[in-house]
Short mmCIF file of C-alpha atoms in Angstrom, two decimals:
data_model
loop_
_atom_site.label_atom_id
_atom_site.label_comp_id
_atom_site.label_asym_id
_atom_site.label_seq_id
_atom_site.Cartn_x
_atom_site.Cartn_y
_atom_site.Cartn_z
CA MET A 1 -18.28 -2.97 10.88
CA ASP A 2 -18.25 -1.64 7.35
CA ALA A 3 -18.54 -4.47 4.82
CA LEU A 4 -15.82 -3.11 2.53
CA LYS A 5 -13.39 -2.77 5.44
CA GLU A 6 -14.17 -6.34 6.50
CA LEU A 7 -13.56 -7.55 2.94
CA ALA A 8 -10.21 -5.72 2.85
CA ARG A 9 -9.29 -7.25 6.22
CA LEU A 10 -10.15 -10.76 4.99
CA SER A 11 -8.14 -10.19 1.81
CA LEU A 12 -5.08 -9.00 3.74
CA SER A 13 -5.37 -11.94 6.13
CA LYS A 14 -5.40 -14.32 3.14
CA LYS A 15 -2.29 -12.62 1.74
CA LYS A 16 -0.51 -13.03 5.10
CA ASP A 17 -1.33 -16.75 5.08
CA GLN A 18 -0.33 -17.11 1.42
CA TYR A 19 3.00 -15.29 1.84
CA PRO A 20 4.23 -16.07 5.36
CA ASN A 21 7.83 -15.03 4.68
CA VAL A 22 6.91 -11.51 3.57
CA PRO A 23 6.81 -8.95 6.40
CA PRO A 24 3.21 -7.73 6.93
CA ASN A 25 4.12 -4.09 6.30
CA TYR A 26 5.21 -5.01 2.74
CA LEU A 27 1.84 -6.54 1.82
CA ILE A 28 -0.33 -4.05 -0.01
CA PRO A 29 -3.99 -4.09 1.06
CA THR A 30 -6.53 -4.31 -1.74
CA LYS A 31 -8.94 -1.39 -2.07
CA PHE A 32 -12.52 -2.41 -2.72
CA THR A 33 -15.36 -0.19 -3.87
CA ASP A 34 -19.05 -0.69 -4.42
CA LYS A 35 -19.67 2.57 -6.23
CA THR A 36 -19.76 0.95 -9.69
CA ALA A 37 -21.31 -2.24 -11.01
CA SER A 38 -17.86 -3.62 -11.83
CA GLY A 39 -16.55 -2.76 -8.37
CA LEU A 40 -19.52 -4.39 -6.66
CA THR A 41 -19.09 -7.51 -8.78
CA THR A 42 -15.42 -7.66 -7.80
CA CYS A 43 -16.36 -7.37 -4.11
CA ILE A 44 -18.91 -10.19 -4.37
CA LEU A 45 -16.57 -12.50 -6.26
CA GLU A 46 -13.69 -11.86 -3.87
CA TYR A 47 -15.90 -12.47 -0.82
CA ILE A 48 -17.01 -15.82 -2.22
CA ARG A 49 -13.42 -16.82 -3.03
CA LEU A 50 -12.12 -15.77 0.40
CA ASN A 51 -14.75 -17.98 2.04
CA GLY A 52 -13.71 -21.06 0.08
CA GLY A 53 -16.21 -20.82 -2.74
CA TYR A 54 -15.74 -20.74 -6.48
CA ALA A 55 -17.09 -17.85 -8.51
CA VAL A 56 -16.43 -16.41 -11.94
CA ARG A 57 -17.81 -13.43 -13.76
CA ILE A 58 -19.79 -14.30 -16.84
CA ASN A 59 -20.18 -11.44 -19.24
CA SER A 60 -23.27 -11.75 -21.42
CA LYS A 61 -24.10 -9.13 -23.93
CA GLY A 62 -27.18 -9.15 -26.07
CA SER A 63 -26.62 -9.45 -29.76
CA THR A 64 -28.36 -7.47 -32.43
CA MET A 65 -29.57 -9.50 -35.36
CA ARG A 66 -29.89 -7.86 -38.72
CA SER A 67 -31.84 -9.35 -41.55
#
């Protein structure tokens, strides 16, 4: 099975559990992509969260020092 489809399935399943009173056809499935670095990071973070883990994105950017 395609990993992105599995991630979308897990995400939708979590939404169904989180909002049991909302009819399933009203829940909007999340679209995941791994074509960009940001998209891949989102996929990884969401997978960890859906499996009970804790993950955050830490943005570190090098600084330029001028003297």
